[in-house]
Amino acid sequence: SSGINAEWPLRPGEFFHAMENTVEGGDSFWVDTFSAISEVREERPDYFDILCRVPIYHRFTPPGTDHYVRSHHTLVTMLGEDIFQISDNPWSTDTPLATYTLDLETRRQWWEAYLYYRAKVEDQSRWIMRKLEGGEVVVLDNFRVYHGRKEFGRTEQGQERMVGTAYVNWNHLQRVLLSPVEAEPCFLETEKH
């Protein structure tokens, strides 16, 4: 994923902790989406424009909850002329609602632009990929780095995979590091996979 499904008022960082990882497979991968979208901006300014301008609905039910989260945002958020964040969650795109809320031509243009961008993200030559060992922690900008894990399996008894994820607001983390006495709790969400 790149980005959180909800309209977060804060820019989250993600801590991904591989506590134990003795299974077969399960390599992690990371892609710099800013690099991919910058190429789209240079090669196809029309595609870049539509991905910055046309919001799409997303829906998500966090595992183990009865909450339903819906958001409505563009793929690319700009800060002046700079790319600020990418919110790309292909599994949560609410295609039926997009079909209902956008005219046919806008939908066609958006999907064409999105697939052009996604081809760059899916190009494995762009990926950094490796299997995390037990005890390793990866820290990333969740609105810049598209990330995931490959399929894994247990081929022997006793093989385990235990990982934890925590999201933190960078501003809160800076306060904790610079002034721990005055800091507020900084974790927004945790989940186990």
PDB file of C-alpha atoms in Angstrom:
ATOM      1  CA  SER A   1       0.000   0.000   0.000  1.00  0.00           C
ATOM      2  CA  SER A   2       0.935   3.592  -0.313  1.00  0.00           C
ATOM      3  CA  GLY A   3      -1.102   5.814   1.949  1.00  0.00           C
ATOM      4  CA  ILE A   4      -3.885   5.216   4.403  1.00  0.00           C
ATOM      5  CA  ASN A   5      -7.450   4.698   3.249  1.00  0.00           C
ATOM      6  CA  ALA A   6      -8.983   7.387   5.434  1.00  0.00           C
ATOM      7  CA  GLU A   7      -8.388  11.106   5.099  1.00  0.00           C
ATOM      8  CA  TRP A   8      -5.751  11.306   7.830  1.00  0.00           C
ATOM      9  CA  PRO A   9      -5.096  14.843   9.097  1.00  0.00           C
ATOM     10  CA  LEU A  10      -1.523  13.766   9.841  1.00  0.00           C
ATOM     11  CA  ARG A  11       1.174  12.361   7.604  1.00  0.00           C
ATOM     12  CA  PRO A  12       1.930   8.877   8.923  1.00  0.00           C
ATOM     13  CA  GLY A  13       5.166   7.029   8.977  1.00  0.00           C
ATOM     14  CA  GLU A  14       5.068   3.272   9.204  1.00  0.00           C
ATOM     15  CA  PHE A  15       7.159   0.989  11.362  1.00  0.00           C
ATOM     16  CA  PHE A  16       7.089  -2.596  10.086  1.00  0.00           C
ATOM     17  CA  HIS A  17       8.666  -5.054  12.527  1.00  0.00           C
ATOM     18  CA  ALA A  18       9.496  -8.610  11.455  1.00  0.00           C
ATOM     19  CA  MET A  19       9.566 -10.207  14.893  1.00  0.00           C
ATOM     20  CA  GLU A  20      10.014 -13.699  13.491  1.00  0.00           C
ATOM     21  CA  ASN A  21      10.222 -14.789   9.864  1.00  0.00           C
ATOM     22  CA  THR A  22      11.350 -18.380   9.316  1.00  0.00           C
ATOM     23  CA  VAL A  23       8.773 -19.246   6.635  1.00  0.00           C
ATOM     24  CA  GLU A  24       9.570 -19.880   2.970  1.00  0.00           C
ATOM     25  CA  GLY A  25       9.110 -16.800   0.788  1.00  0.00           C
ATOM     26  CA  GLY A  26       7.432 -13.679   2.104  1.00  0.00           C
ATOM     27  CA  ASP A  27       9.978 -11.248   0.681  1.00  0.00           C
ATOM     28  CA  SER A  28       9.127  -7.603   1.314  1.00  0.00           C
ATOM     29  CA  PHE A  29       9.248  -5.043  -1.488  1.00  0.00           C
ATOM     30  CA  TRP A  30       9.309  -1.261  -1.619  1.00  0.00           C
ATOM     31  CA  VAL A  31       8.753   1.145  -4.528  1.00  0.00           C
ATOM     32  CA  ASP A  32       9.327   4.920  -4.588  1.00  0.00           C
ATOM     33  CA  THR A  33       5.996   6.176  -5.958  1.00  0.00           C
ATOM     34  CA  PHE A  34       7.320   9.749  -6.229  1.00  0.00           C
ATOM     35  CA  SER A  35       9.808   8.533  -8.838  1.00  0.00           C
ATOM     36  CA  ALA A  36       7.050   6.715 -10.757  1.00  0.00           C
ATOM     37  CA  ILE A  37       4.620   9.653 -10.703  1.00  0.00           C
ATOM     38  CA  SER A  38       7.421  12.088 -11.625  1.00  0.00           C
ATOM     39  CA  GLU A  39       7.994  10.048 -14.788  1.00  0.00           C
ATOM     40  CA  VAL A  40       4.265  10.213 -15.535  1.00  0.00           C
ATOM     41  CA  ARG A  41       4.406  13.987 -14.989  1.00  0.00           C
ATOM     42  CA  GLU A  42       7.245  14.288 -17.520  1.00  0.00           C
ATOM     43  CA  GLU A  43       6.011  11.757 -20.105  1.00  0.00           C
ATOM     44  CA  ARG A  44       2.250  12.317 -19.928  1.00  0.00           C
ATOM     45  CA  PRO A  45       1.303  15.653 -18.327  1.00  0.00           C
ATOM     46  CA  ASP A  46      -2.334  14.962 -19.245  1.00  0.00           C
ATOM     47  CA  TYR A  47      -2.306  11.761 -17.164  1.00  0.00           C
ATOM     48  CA  PHE A  48      -0.545  13.503 -14.295  1.00  0.00           C
ATOM     49  CA  ASP A  49      -3.165  16.261 -14.359  1.00  0.00           C
ATOM     50  CA  ILE A  50      -6.113  13.891 -14.123  1.00  0.00           C
ATOM     51  CA  LEU A  51      -4.480  11.914 -11.268  1.00  0.00           C
ATOM     52  CA  CYS A  52      -4.016  15.209  -9.400  1.00  0.00           C
ATOM     53  CA  ARG A  53      -7.476  16.549 -10.178  1.00  0.00           C
ATOM     54  CA  VAL A  54     -10.058  13.718 -10.154  1.00  0.00           C
ATOM     55  CA  PRO A  55     -10.878  12.221  -6.744  1.00  0.00           C
ATOM     56  CA  ILE A  56     -11.861   8.572  -6.477  1.00  0.00           C
ATOM     57  CA  TYR A  57     -13.744   6.833  -3.662  1.00  0.00           C
ATOM     58  CA  HIS A  58     -12.059   4.180  -1.541  1.00  0.00           C
ATOM     59  CA  ARG A  59     -13.559   1.874   1.067  1.00  0.00           C
ATOM     60  CA  PHE A  60     -11.942  -0.238   3.741  1.00  0.00           C
ATOM     61  CA  THR A  61     -12.919  -2.284   6.771  1.00  0.00           C
ATOM     62  CA  PRO A  62      -9.924  -2.659   9.088  1.00  0.00           C
ATOM     63  CA  PRO A  63      -9.449  -6.327  10.066  1.00  0.00           C
ATOM     64  CA  GLY A  64     -11.013  -7.263  13.381  1.00  0.00           C
ATOM     65  CA  THR A  65     -13.249  -4.196  13.536  1.00  0.00           C
ATOM     66  CA  ASP A  66     -16.803  -3.319  12.665  1.00  0.00           C
ATOM     67  CA  HIS A  67     -15.716   0.047  11.249  1.00  0.00           C
ATOM     68  CA  TYR A  68     -16.266   0.993   7.640  1.00  0.00           C
ATOM     69  CA  VAL A  69     -13.956   3.702   6.356  1.00  0.00           C
ATOM     70  CA  ARG A  70     -14.675   5.561   3.129  1.00  0.00           C
ATOM     71  CA  SER A  71     -12.478   8.254   1.665  1.00  0.00           C
ATOM     72  CA  HIS A  72     -12.625  10.424  -1.412  1.00  0.00           C
ATOM     73  CA  HIS A  73      -9.305  11.764  -2.653  1.00  0.00           C
ATOM     74  CA  THR A  74      -7.022  12.146  -5.613  1.00  0.00           C
ATOM     75  CA  LEU A  75      -4.156   9.754  -6.230  1.00  0.00           C
ATOM     76  CA  VAL A  76      -1.664  12.644  -6.113  1.00  0.00           C
ATOM     77  CA  THR A  77      -1.735  15.483  -3.591  1.00  0.00           C
ATOM     78  CA  MET A  78       0.409  18.485  -4.431  1.00  0.00           C
ATOM     79  CA  LEU A  79       1.935  21.096  -2.148  1.00  0.00           C
ATOM     80  CA  GLY A  80       2.461  24.010  -4.497  1.00  0.00           C
ATOM     81  CA  GLU A  81       4.483  22.560  -7.384  1.00  0.00           C
ATOM     82  CA  ASP A  82       5.830  19.683  -5.269  1.00  0.00           C
ATOM     83  CA  ILE A  83       4.378  16.215  -4.955  1.00  0.00           C
ATOM     84  CA  PHE A  84       3.267  15.923  -1.332  1.00  0.00           C
ATOM     85  CA  GLN A  85       1.745  12.456  -1.175  1.00  0.00           C
ATOM     86  CA  ILE A  86       0.495   9.484  -3.161  1.00  0.00           C
ATOM     87  CA  SER A  87      -2.626   7.686  -1.906  1.00  0.00           C
ATOM     88  CA  ASP A  88      -2.646   4.443  -3.847  1.00  0.00           C
ATOM     89  CA  ASN A  89      -4.646   1.533  -2.462  1.00  0.00           C
ATOM     90  CA  PRO A  90      -5.647  -0.569  -5.474  1.00  0.00           C
ATOM     91  CA  TRP A  91      -7.520  -3.141  -3.378  1.00  0.00           C
ATOM     92  CA  SER A  92      -9.765  -0.474  -1.833  1.00  0.00           C
ATOM     93  CA  THR A  93     -10.797   1.516  -4.913  1.00  0.00           C
ATOM     94  CA  ASP A  94     -14.588   1.648  -4.848  1.00  0.00           C
ATOM     95  CA  THR A  95     -15.223   1.061  -8.548  1.00  0.00           C
ATOM     96  CA  PRO A  96     -19.048   0.922  -8.250  1.00  0.00           C
ATOM     97  CA  LEU A  97     -19.166   4.298  -6.504  1.00  0.00           C
ATOM     98  CA  ALA A  98     -16.683   5.775  -8.997  1.00  0.00           C
ATOM     99  CA  THR A  99     -18.930   4.489 -11.786  1.00  0.00           C
ATOM    100  CA  TYR A 100     -21.917   6.184 -10.197  1.00  0.00           C
ATOM    101  CA  THR A 101     -20.218   9.535  -9.483  1.00  0.00           C
ATOM    102  CA  LEU A 102     -18.064  10.116 -12.575  1.00  0.00           C
ATOM    103  CA  ASP A 103     -19.115  10.512 -16.179  1.00  0.00           C
ATOM    104  CA  LEU A 104     -17.963   7.877 -18.660  1.00  0.00           C
ATOM    105  CA  GLU A 105     -15.255   9.996 -20.304  1.00  0.00           C
ATOM    106  CA  THR A 106     -13.714  11.065 -16.980  1.00  0.00           C
ATOM    107  CA  ARG A 107     -13.706   7.434 -15.801  1.00  0.00           C
ATOM    108  CA  ARG A 108     -12.023   6.323 -19.027  1.00  0.00           C
ATOM    109  CA  GLN A 109      -9.353   9.012 -18.751  1.00  0.00           C
ATOM    110  CA  TRP A 110      -8.737   8.309 -15.054  1.00  0.00           C
ATOM    111  CA  TRP A 111      -8.342   4.548 -15.546  1.00  0.00           C
ATOM    112  CA  GLU A 112      -6.072   5.063 -18.544  1.00  0.00           C
ATOM    113  CA  ALA A 113      -3.859   7.433 -16.505  1.00  0.00           C
ATOM    114  CA  TYR A 114      -3.942   5.186 -13.434  1.00  0.00           C
ATOM    115  CA  LEU A 115      -2.946   2.064 -15.379  1.00  0.00           C
ATOM    116  CA  TYR A 116      -0.070   3.980 -16.959  1.00  0.00           C
ATOM    117  CA  TYR A 117       1.148   4.978 -13.482  1.00  0.00           C
ATOM    118  CA  ARG A 118       0.559   1.470 -12.037  1.00  0.00           C
ATOM    119  CA  ALA A 119       2.630  -0.119 -14.817  1.00  0.00           C
ATOM    120  CA  LYS A 120       5.583   1.888 -13.511  1.00  0.00           C
ATOM    121  CA  VAL A 121       4.924   0.860  -9.898  1.00  0.00           C
ATOM    122  CA  GLU A 122       4.511  -2.805 -10.900  1.00  0.00           C
ATOM    123  CA  ASP A 123       7.769  -2.799 -12.894  1.00  0.00           C
ATOM    124  CA  GLN A 124       9.889  -5.011 -10.649  1.00  0.00           C
ATOM    125  CA  SER A 125      13.110  -3.410 -11.879  1.00  0.00           C
ATOM    126  CA  ARG A 126      12.069  -0.440  -9.673  1.00  0.00           C
ATOM    127  CA  TRP A 127      11.566  -2.576  -6.581  1.00  0.00           C
ATOM    128  CA  ILE A 128      13.846  -2.991  -3.646  1.00  0.00           C
ATOM    129  CA  MET A 129      13.060  -6.511  -2.494  1.00  0.00           C
ATOM    130  CA  ARG A 130      14.401  -8.762   0.226  1.00  0.00           C
ATOM    131  CA  LYS A 131      13.268 -11.067   2.971  1.00  0.00           C
ATOM    132  CA  LEU A 132      13.339  -9.447   6.400  1.00  0.00           C
ATOM    133  CA  GLU A 133      14.975 -11.436   9.156  1.00  0.00           C
ATOM    134  CA  GLY A 134      13.459 -11.757  12.618  1.00  0.00           C
ATOM    135  CA  GLY A 135      14.183  -8.618  14.631  1.00  0.00           C
ATOM    136  CA  GLU A 136      14.483  -6.239  11.666  1.00  0.00           C
ATOM    137  CA  VAL A 137      12.398  -3.060  11.511  1.00  0.00           C
ATOM    138  CA  VAL A 138      11.664  -0.979   8.412  1.00  0.00           C
ATOM    139  CA  VAL A 139      10.630   2.672   8.786  1.00  0.00           C
ATOM    140  CA  LEU A 140       9.022   4.350   5.777  1.00  0.00           C
ATOM    141  CA  ASP A 141       6.884   7.259   4.629  1.00  0.00           C
ATOM    142  CA  ASN A 142       3.520   5.623   4.052  1.00  0.00           C
ATOM    143  CA  PHE A 143       2.456   8.319   1.545  1.00  0.00           C
ATOM    144  CA  ARG A 144       5.542   7.858  -0.618  1.00  0.00           C
ATOM    145  CA  VAL A 145       6.564   4.212  -0.535  1.00  0.00           C
ATOM    146  CA  TYR A 146       4.331   1.541  -2.036  1.00  0.00           C
ATOM    147  CA  HIS A 147       5.093  -1.670  -0.184  1.00  0.00           C
ATOM    148  CA  GLY A 148       3.984  -5.209   0.341  1.00  0.00           C
ATOM    149  CA  ARG A 149       5.053  -8.765   0.878  1.00  0.00           C
ATOM    150  CA  LYS A 150       5.196 -11.707  -1.491  1.00  0.00           C
ATOM    151  CA  GLU A 151       3.421 -14.982  -0.831  1.00  0.00           C
ATOM    152  CA  PHE A 152       4.869 -17.172   1.899  1.00  0.00           C
ATOM    153  CA  GLY A 153       4.332 -20.698   3.168  1.00  0.00           C
ATOM    154  CA  ARG A 154       5.355 -23.100   5.877  1.00  0.00           C
ATOM    155  CA  THR A 155       7.262 -26.105   4.507  1.00  0.00           C
ATOM    156  CA  GLU A 156       8.440 -27.425   7.882  1.00  0.00           C
ATOM    157  CA  GLN A 157       6.893 -27.656  11.310  1.00  0.00           C
ATOM    158  CA  GLY A 158       7.900 -24.799  13.561  1.00  0.00           C
ATOM    159  CA  GLN A 159       8.250 -22.179  10.846  1.00  0.00           C
ATOM    160  CA  GLU A 160       6.705 -18.931  12.015  1.00  0.00           C
ATOM    161  CA  ARG A 161       5.901 -15.492  10.695  1.00  0.00           C
ATOM    162  CA  MET A 162       5.058 -12.789  13.196  1.00  0.00           C
ATOM    163  CA  VAL A 163       5.056  -9.162  12.146  1.00  0.00           C
ATOM    164  CA  GLY A 164       3.727  -5.963  13.640  1.00  0.00           C
ATOM    165  CA  THR A 165       2.855  -2.640  12.065  1.00  0.00           C
ATOM    166  CA  ALA A 166       2.550   0.725  13.767  1.00  0.00           C
ATOM    167  CA  TYR A 167       1.749   4.100  12.245  1.00  0.00           C
ATOM    168  CA  VAL A 168       3.194   7.263  13.713  1.00  0.00           C
ATOM    169  CA  ASN A 169       2.831  10.905  12.846  1.00  0.00           C
ATOM    170  CA  TRP A 170       6.242  12.345  11.931  1.00  0.00           C
ATOM    171  CA  ASN A 171       5.517  15.581  13.845  1.00  0.00           C
ATOM    172  CA  HIS A 172       4.729  13.634  17.012  1.00  0.00           C
ATOM    173  CA  LEU A 173       7.867  11.555  16.575  1.00  0.00           C
ATOM    174  CA  GLN A 174       9.987  14.683  16.236  1.00  0.00           C
ATOM    175  CA  ARG A 175       8.469  16.026  19.454  1.00  0.00           C
ATOM    176  CA  VAL A 176       9.234  12.747  21.234  1.00  0.00           C
ATOM    177  CA  LEU A 177      12.828  12.837  20.053  1.00  0.00           C
ATOM    178  CA  LEU A 178      13.354  16.528  20.795  1.00  0.00           C
ATOM    179  CA  SER A 179      11.365  16.865  24.021  1.00  0.00           C
ATOM    180  CA  PRO A 180      10.331  13.475  25.481  1.00  0.00           C
ATOM    181  CA  VAL A 181       8.915  14.933  28.702  1.00  0.00           C
ATOM    182  CA  GLU A 182       6.307  17.048  26.898  1.00  0.00           C
ATOM    183  CA  ALA A 183       5.486  14.527  24.174  1.00  0.00           C
ATOM    184  CA  GLU A 184       2.028  13.117  23.628  1.00  0.00           C
ATOM    185  CA  PRO A 185       1.458   9.465  22.678  1.00  0.00           C
ATOM    186  CA  CYS A 186       2.443   9.197  19.041  1.00  0.00           C
ATOM    187  CA  PHE A 187       1.064   5.892  17.725  1.00  0.00           C
ATOM    188  CA  LEU A 188      -2.118   6.159  15.698  1.00  0.00           C
ATOM    189  CA  GLU A 189      -2.793   2.498  14.938  1.00  0.00           C
ATOM    190  CA  THR A 190      -1.218  -0.889  15.381  1.00  0.00           C
ATOM    191  CA  GLU A 191      -2.093  -4.193  13.843  1.00  0.00           C
ATOM    192  CA  LYS A 192      -0.670  -7.677  13.585  1.00  0.00           C
ATOM    193  CA  HIS A 193      -0.538  -9.565  10.275  1.00  0.00           C
TER     194      HIS A 193
END
